[in-house]
XYZ file of C-alpha atoms in Angstrom:
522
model
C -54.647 -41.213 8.128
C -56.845 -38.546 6.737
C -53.874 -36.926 4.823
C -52.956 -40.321 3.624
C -56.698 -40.915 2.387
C -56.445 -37.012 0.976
C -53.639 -37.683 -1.220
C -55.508 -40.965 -2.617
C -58.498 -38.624 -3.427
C -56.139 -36.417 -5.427
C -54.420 -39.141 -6.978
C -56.079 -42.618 -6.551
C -53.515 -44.175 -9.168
C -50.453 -43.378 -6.671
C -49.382 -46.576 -5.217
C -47.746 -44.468 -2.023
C -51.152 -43.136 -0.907
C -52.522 -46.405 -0.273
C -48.881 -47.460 1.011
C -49.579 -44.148 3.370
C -52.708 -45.401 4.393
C -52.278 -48.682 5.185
C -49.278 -47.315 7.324
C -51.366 -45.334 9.359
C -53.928 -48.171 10.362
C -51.448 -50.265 11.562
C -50.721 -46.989 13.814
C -54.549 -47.156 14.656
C -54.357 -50.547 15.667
C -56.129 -51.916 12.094
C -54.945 -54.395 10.905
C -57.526 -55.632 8.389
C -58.246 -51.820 6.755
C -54.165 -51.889 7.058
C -54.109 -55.516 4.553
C -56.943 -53.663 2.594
C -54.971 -50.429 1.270
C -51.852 -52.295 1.210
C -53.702 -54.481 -1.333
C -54.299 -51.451 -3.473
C -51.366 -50.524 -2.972
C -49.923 -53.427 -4.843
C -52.911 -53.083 -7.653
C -51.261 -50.578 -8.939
C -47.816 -51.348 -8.171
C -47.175 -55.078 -8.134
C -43.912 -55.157 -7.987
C -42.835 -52.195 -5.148
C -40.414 -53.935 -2.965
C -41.712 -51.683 0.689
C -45.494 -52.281 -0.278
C -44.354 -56.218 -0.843
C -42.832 -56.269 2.641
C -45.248 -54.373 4.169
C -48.025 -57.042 2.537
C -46.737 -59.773 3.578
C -45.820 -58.907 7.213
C -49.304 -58.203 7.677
C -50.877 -60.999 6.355
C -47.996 -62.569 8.816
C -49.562 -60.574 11.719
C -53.367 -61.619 11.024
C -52.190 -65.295 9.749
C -50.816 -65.419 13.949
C -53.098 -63.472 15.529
C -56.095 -65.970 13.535
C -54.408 -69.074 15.601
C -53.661 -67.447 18.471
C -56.973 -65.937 19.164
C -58.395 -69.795 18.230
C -55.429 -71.150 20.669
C -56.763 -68.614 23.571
C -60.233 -69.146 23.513
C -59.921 -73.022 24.611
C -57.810 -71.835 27.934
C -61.019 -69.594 29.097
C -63.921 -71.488 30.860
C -65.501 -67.669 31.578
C -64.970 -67.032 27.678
C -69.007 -65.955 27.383
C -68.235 -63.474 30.282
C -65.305 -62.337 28.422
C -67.076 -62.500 25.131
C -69.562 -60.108 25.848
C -66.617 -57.655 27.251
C -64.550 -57.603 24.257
C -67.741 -57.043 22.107
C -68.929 -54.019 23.823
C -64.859 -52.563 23.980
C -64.548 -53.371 20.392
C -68.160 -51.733 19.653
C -67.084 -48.554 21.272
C -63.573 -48.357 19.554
C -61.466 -49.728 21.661
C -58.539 -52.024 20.420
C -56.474 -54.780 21.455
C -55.635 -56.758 18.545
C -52.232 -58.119 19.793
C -53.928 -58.710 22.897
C -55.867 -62.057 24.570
C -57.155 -62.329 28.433
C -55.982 -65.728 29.990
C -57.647 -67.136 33.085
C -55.550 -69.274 35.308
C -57.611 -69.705 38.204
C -60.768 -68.598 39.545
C -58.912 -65.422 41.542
C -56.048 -64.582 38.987
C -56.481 -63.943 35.385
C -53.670 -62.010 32.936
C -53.064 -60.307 29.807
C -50.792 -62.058 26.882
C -49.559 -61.267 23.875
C -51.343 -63.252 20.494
C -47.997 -62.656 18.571
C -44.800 -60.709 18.931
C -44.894 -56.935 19.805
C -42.079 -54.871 18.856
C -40.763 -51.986 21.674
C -42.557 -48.558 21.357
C -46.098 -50.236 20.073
C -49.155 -48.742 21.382
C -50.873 -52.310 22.018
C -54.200 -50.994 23.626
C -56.909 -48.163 22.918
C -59.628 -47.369 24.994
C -61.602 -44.042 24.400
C -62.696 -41.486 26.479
C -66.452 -42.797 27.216
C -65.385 -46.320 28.474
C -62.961 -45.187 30.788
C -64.539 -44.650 34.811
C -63.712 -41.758 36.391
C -64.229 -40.372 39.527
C -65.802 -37.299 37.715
C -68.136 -39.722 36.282
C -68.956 -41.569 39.938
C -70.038 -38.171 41.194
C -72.513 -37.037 38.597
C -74.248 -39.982 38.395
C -77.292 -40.389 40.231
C -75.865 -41.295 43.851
C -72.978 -39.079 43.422
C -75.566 -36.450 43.457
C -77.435 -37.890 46.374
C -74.181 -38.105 48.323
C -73.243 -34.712 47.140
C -76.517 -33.084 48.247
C -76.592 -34.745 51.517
C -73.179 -32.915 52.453
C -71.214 -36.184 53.578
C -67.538 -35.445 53.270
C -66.412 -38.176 51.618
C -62.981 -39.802 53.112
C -61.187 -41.623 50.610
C -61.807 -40.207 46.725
C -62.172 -44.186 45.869
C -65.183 -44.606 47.770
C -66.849 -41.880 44.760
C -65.997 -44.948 42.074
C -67.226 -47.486 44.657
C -71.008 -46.392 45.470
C -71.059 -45.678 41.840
C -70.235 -49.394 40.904
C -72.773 -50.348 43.294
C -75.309 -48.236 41.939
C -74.559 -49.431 37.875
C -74.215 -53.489 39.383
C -77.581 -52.820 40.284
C -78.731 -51.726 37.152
C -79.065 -54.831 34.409
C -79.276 -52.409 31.485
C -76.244 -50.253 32.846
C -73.714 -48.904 30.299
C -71.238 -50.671 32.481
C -72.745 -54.094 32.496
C -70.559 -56.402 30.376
C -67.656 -54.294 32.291
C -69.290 -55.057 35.735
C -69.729 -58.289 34.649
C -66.565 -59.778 34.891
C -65.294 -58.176 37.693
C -64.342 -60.698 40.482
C -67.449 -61.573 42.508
C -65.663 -61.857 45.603
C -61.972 -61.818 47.315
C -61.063 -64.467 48.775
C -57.570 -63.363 48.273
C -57.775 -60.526 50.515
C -56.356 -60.253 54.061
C -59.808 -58.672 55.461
C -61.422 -61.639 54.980
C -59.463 -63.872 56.347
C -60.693 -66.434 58.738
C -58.732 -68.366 61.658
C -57.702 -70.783 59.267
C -55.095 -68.488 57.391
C -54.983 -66.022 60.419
C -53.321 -69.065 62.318
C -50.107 -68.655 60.132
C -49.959 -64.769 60.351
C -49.607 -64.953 64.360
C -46.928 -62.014 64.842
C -47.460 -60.235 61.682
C -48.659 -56.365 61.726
C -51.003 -57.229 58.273
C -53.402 -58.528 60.726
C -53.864 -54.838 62.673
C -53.202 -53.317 59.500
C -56.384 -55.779 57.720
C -58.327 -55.011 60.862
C -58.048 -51.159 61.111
C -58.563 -51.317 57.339
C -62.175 -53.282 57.482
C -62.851 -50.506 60.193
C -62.357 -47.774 58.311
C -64.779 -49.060 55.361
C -67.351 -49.836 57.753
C -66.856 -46.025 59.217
C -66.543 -44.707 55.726
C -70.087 -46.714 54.426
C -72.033 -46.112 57.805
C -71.242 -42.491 57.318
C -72.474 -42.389 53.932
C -75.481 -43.989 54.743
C -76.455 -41.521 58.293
C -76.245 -38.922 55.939
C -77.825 -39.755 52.379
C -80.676 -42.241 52.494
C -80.744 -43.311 49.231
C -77.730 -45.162 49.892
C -78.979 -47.251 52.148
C -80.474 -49.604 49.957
C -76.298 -50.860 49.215
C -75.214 -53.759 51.484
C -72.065 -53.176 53.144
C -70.205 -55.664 51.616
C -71.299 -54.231 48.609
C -69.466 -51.579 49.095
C -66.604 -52.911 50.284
C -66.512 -55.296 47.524
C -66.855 -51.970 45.352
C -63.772 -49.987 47.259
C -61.412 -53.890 46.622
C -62.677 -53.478 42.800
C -60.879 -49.708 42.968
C -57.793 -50.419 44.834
C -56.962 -53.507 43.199
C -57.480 -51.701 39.570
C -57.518 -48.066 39.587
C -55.605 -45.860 37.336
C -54.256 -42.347 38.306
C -55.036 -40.271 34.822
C -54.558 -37.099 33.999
C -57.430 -35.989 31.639
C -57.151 -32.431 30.064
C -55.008 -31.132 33.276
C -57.865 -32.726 35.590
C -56.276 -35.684 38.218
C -58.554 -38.621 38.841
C -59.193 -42.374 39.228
C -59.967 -43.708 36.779
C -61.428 -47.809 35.853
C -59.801 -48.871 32.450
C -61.605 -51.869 31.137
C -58.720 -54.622 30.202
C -55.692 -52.056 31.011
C -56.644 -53.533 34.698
C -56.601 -56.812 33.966
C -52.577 -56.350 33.956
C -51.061 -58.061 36.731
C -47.803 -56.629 38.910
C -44.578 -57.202 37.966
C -41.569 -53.818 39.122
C -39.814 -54.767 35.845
C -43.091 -53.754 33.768
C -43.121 -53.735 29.485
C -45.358 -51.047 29.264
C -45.927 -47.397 29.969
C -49.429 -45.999 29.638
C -50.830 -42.068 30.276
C -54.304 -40.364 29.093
C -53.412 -39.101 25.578
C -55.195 -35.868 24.822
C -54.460 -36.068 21.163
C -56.147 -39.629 20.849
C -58.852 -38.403 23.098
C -58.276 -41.854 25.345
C -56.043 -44.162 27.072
C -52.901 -45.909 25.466
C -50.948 -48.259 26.818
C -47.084 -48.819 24.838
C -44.717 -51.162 25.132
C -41.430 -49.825 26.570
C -39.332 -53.341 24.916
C -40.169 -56.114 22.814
C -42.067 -58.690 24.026
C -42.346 -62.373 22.854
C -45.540 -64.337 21.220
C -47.676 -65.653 23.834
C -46.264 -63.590 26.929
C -47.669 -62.291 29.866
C -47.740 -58.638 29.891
C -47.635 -56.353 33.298
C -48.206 -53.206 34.383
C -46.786 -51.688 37.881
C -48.472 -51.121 40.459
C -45.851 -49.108 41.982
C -43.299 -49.548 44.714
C -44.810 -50.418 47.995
C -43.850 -52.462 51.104
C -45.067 -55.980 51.326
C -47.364 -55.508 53.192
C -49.317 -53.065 50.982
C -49.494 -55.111 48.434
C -50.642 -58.061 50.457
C -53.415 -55.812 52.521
C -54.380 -54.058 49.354
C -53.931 -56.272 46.706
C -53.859 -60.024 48.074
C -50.779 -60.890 46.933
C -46.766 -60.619 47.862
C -43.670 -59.914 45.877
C -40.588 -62.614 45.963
C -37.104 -61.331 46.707
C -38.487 -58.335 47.422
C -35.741 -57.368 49.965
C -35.455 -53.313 49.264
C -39.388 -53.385 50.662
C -40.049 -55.879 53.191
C -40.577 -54.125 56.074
C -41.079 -54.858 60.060
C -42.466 -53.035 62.518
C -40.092 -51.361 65.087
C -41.264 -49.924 68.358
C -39.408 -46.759 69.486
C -40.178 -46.162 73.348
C -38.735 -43.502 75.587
C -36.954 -45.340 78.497
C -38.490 -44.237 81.494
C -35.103 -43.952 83.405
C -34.501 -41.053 80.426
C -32.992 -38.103 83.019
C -34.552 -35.784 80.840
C -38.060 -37.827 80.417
C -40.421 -35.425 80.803
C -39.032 -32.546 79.111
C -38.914 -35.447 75.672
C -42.534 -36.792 76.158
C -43.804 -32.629 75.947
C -42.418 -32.799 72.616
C -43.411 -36.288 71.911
C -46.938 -35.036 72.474
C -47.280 -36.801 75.616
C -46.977 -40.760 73.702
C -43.825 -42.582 74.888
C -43.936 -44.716 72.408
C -43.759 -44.272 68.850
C -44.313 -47.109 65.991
C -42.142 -47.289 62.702
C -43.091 -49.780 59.655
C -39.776 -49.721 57.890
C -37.750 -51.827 55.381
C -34.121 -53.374 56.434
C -31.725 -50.491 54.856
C -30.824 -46.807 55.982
C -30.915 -45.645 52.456
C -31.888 -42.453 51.561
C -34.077 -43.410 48.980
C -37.762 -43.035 50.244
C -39.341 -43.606 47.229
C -43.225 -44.307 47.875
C -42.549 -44.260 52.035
C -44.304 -41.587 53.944
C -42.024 -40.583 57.519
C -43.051 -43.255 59.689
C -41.811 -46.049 56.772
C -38.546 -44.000 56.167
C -35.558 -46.000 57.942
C -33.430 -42.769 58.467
C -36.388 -41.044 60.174
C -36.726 -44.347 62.567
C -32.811 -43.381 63.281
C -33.600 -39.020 63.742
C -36.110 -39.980 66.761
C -33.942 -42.878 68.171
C -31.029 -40.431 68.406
C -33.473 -37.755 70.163
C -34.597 -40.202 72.574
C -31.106 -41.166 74.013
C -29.830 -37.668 72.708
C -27.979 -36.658 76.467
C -27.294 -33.090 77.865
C -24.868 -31.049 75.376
C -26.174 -33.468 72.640
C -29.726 -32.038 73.162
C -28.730 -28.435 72.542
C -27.823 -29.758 68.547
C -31.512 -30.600 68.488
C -32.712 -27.603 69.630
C -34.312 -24.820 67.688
C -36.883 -22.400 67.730
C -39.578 -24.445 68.409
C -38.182 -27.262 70.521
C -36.327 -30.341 68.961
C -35.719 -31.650 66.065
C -37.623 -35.000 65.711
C -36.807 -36.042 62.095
C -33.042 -35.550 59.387
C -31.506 -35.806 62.793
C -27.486 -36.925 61.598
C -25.244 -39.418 64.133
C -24.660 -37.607 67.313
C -21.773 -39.415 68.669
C -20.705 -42.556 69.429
C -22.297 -43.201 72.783
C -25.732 -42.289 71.194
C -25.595 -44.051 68.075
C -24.304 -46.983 69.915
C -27.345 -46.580 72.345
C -30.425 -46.841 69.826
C -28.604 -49.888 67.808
C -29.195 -51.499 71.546
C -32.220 -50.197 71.565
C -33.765 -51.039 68.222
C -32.220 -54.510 68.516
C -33.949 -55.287 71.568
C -37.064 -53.785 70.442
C -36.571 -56.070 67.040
C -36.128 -59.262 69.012
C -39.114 -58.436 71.361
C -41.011 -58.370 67.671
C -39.778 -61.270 66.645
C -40.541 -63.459 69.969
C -44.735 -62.372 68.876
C -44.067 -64.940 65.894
C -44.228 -68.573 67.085
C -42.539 -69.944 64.362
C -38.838 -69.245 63.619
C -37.673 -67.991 60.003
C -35.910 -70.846 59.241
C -39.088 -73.028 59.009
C -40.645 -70.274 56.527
C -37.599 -70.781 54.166
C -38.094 -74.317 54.137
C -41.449 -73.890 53.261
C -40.834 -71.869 50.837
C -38.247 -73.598 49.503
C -40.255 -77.046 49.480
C -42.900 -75.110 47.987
C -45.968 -77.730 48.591
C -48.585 -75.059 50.070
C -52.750 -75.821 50.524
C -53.070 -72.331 47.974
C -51.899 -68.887 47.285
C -53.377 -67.511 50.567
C -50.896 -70.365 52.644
C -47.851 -69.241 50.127
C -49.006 -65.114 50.812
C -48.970 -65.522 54.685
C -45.370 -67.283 54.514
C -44.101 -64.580 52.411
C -45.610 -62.124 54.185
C -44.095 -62.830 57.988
C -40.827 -64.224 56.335
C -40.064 -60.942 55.112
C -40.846 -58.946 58.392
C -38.674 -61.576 60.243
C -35.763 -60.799 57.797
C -35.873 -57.072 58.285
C -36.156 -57.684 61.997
C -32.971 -60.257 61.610
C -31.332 -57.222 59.768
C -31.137 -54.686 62.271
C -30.569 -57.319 65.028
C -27.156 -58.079 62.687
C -26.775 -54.393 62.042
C -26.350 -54.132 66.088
C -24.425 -56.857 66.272
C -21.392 -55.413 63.391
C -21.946 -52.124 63.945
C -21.122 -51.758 67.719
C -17.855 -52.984 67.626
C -16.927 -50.979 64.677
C -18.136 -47.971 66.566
C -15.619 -48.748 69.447
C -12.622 -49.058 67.129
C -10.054 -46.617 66.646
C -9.679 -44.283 63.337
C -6.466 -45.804 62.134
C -8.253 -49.908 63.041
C -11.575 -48.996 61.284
C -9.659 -47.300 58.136
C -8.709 -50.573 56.010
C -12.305 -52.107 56.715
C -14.043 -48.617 55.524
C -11.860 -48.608 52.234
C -13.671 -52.069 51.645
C -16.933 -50.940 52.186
C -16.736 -48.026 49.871
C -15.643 -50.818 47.202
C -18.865 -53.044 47.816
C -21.658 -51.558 47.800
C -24.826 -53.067 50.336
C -27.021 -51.867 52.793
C -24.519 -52.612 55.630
C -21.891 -51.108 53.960
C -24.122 -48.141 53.474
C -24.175 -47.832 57.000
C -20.947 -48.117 57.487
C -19.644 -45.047 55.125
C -22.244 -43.021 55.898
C -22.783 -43.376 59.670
C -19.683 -45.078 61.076
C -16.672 -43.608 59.416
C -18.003 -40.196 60.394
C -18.315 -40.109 63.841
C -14.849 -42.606 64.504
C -12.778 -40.537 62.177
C -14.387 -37.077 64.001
C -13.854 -38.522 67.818
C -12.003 -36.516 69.683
């Protein structure tokens, strides 16, 4: 822009300057300065076929985004709240201008698109000093409180949290028409669910997993509070509503080589889809965020961001919602005991730390993809301590090493033990699925009827349908597997060429389990 407005100053007559210029604002987001020097433009040359095009697409763009703004503005009953928001962003040099906040209901809101958006446009801006950052959180006034009084802080989000509660107290906060319209409450989320919706979780480990999770925000606030008085003036649940305001919106930005969270005013009013149309990153040579479309993207669309790749029942804890079809990531929980018959039992349990019983949260493939999973969420490490716990005599000396067993990349062992923890893991996976009282048929018709009280009703199905299929899955896995493990090289060959032809996650099995240890058997 400036050497565009440069080479007007040197020659103000050139029609290319102001075609320069205008060029560059529509970079910057512009559009009106972008009509202005494109009018110039044309001043001086009124018949330049690129300035004519470029003239008329813009008065195109503003001509749509005119109605489209008017169109959007009906669909908001919180359009004050909203209002005051986009005043303050717009103030400070943020811009949107292809960009309108829709509300749908009173707990879910989106992002559209006022007019069509071409791939690789940068359709948000939002500088440097309107961006919340943890950095931010802990030089404010409580940050320093909490930083004096030495408490050790558990989870970085709680930094953004007490400093939301300290600027939601404060009417003429910076952060006010932010604050503002944040959701006053989440109704959505599992912690605060009563017996109404906990009725049709029976069975399901997001109740624990809600549970331990209100826990450790209690611990986490009452510890903030025996240490730094000044705290102590925050309710608990408003801090708790100030920790679902981070994880349900927080940004991981990397600012001048410095990682933190980070609160992007409208970037987080994106909702989750995997399949996202943008990409977005701190910019350090526009000094703030920018978010850029990664495809085209139609007039009056919804646009998403990704959250990332979870298991269900992350996103349902931590975000109050659940993913359809999601079938790579539904996950169960699988209990892996040591049988106390085990003729080497105690020498196991020393190296099991003295617990018998281990507990796995994994999805319904033995992949090795382990994208997003820590090791008690990876299938294949589920399968490593399985094999050491019915792992028998000579097979325990494979295990061995310098200090003790191996626990976890433990490969098949041989038939007998990988024949063993299929038994094992499919009685463990029906025992899980007797806790649910109903049966997984009944969810699919549910779903598939689709006539639920609200989103929380439709959530809790989803939720508990998908642990019941991954628990159906390695019941079935049992059930095809053992008999191919009994067969004979030259009777399993035909069926193996098959499943290197088709590729699924019982195939994958197959090739990379199976074959091996029939076509090795002695």
């Amino acid at each position: 822009l400036k050497d565009a407005q440069r080479c007007i100053e040197l020659k103000s007559d050139w029609h290319k300057g102001y075609m320069r210029e205008g060029m560059a604002y529509e970079k910057l987001l512009q559009y009106p300065e972008a009509k202005n020097s494109y009018t110039k433009g044309l001043e001086r040359a009124p018949e330049d076929p690129t300035l004519l095009k470029l003239a008329k697409d813009i008065d195109d763009l503003l001509d749509e985004l005119k109605l489209s703004e008017q169109e959007s503005a009906a669909d908001n009953p919180e359009g004050d709240r909203f209002s005051r928001l986009i005043k303050w962003m717009k103030d400070g040099g943020c811009k949107f201008p292809k960009l309108y906040m829709k509300y749908y209901t009173e707990d879910y809101r989106g992002v559209h698109t006022l007019c069509n958006v071409p791939a690789d446009d940068m359709v948000l801006y939002v500088p440097r000093d309107y961006i919340m950052t943890t950095e931010m959180a802990k030089e404010s006034a409580i940050g320093k409180a909490i930083r004096r009084s030495r408490y050790d802080i558990r989870s970085a989000h709680s930094w953004l949290a007490v400093y939301l509660c300290q600027e939601k107290h404060d009417l003429k906060s910076f952060w006010k028409p932010y604050i503002d319209i944040l959701p006053d409450r989440y109704s959505n989320m599992p912690i605060f669910f009563k017996e109404f919706y906990k009725r049709f979780l029976k069975g399901s480990y997001s109740l624990e997993m809600a549970s331990n999770r209100l826990l450790d925000l209690r611990s986490e606030y009452e510890g903030i509070c025996r240490q730094c008085p000044e705290f102590r003036k925050y309710h608990h649940l408003e801090f708790v509503w100030g920790r679902l305001v981070v994880i349900t919106r927080n940004f991981g930005l990397d600012i001048h080589g410095t990682e933190t969270d980070a609160l992007v005013p409208y970037a987080d009013m994106l909702n989750h889809m995997p399949d996202k149309q943008t990409d977005w990153k701190y910019d350090n040579r526009h000094k703030g965020f920018t978010m850029v479309t990664n495809r085209s993207v139609g007039r009056g669309e919804q646009i998403f961001d990704s959250y990332g790749r979870k298991c269900q029942g992350r996103y349902f804890v931590n975000y109050g919602f659940t993913i359809d079809n999601n079938f790579n990531d539904n996950d169960a929980v699988i209990y892996a005991d040591l049988p106390e018959d085990d003729p080497h039992f105690s020498m196991k349990l020393k190296y099991m730390h003295g617990r018998r019983t281990r507990e796995f949260q994994v999805p319904a493939h033995y992949s090795e993809d382990s994208t997003g999973q820590s090791d008690n969420n990876h299938p294949r490490n589920m399968f490593s301590f399985f094999r050491f716990l019915h792992a028998r005599d000579k097979e325990l000396m494979v295990l061995s090493t310098n200090d003790g067993y191996k626990l976890k990349d433990v490969e098949p062992i041989s038939i007998r033990n990988e024949i063993a923890i299929l038994k094992h893991i499919q009685r463990n996976a029906k025992a899980s699925l007797k806790k649910f009282p109903d049966p997984l048929t009944l969810d699919h018709k549910l779903l598939k009827e689709n006539r639920f009280m609200d989103m929380n009703h439709r959530n809790c199905i989803m939720m508990r349908s998908g642990e019941k299929e991954t628990l159906h899955w390695y019941i079935e896995l049992a059930n095809k597997a053992i008999p191919m493990l009994k067969m004979s090289w030259k009777d399993l060959k035909r069926l193996a060429a098959k499943c290197h032809q088709q590729r699924t996650r019982f195939n994958y099995y197959v090739t990379t389990v199976i074959v091996p240890l029939v076509k090795n058997q002695k």
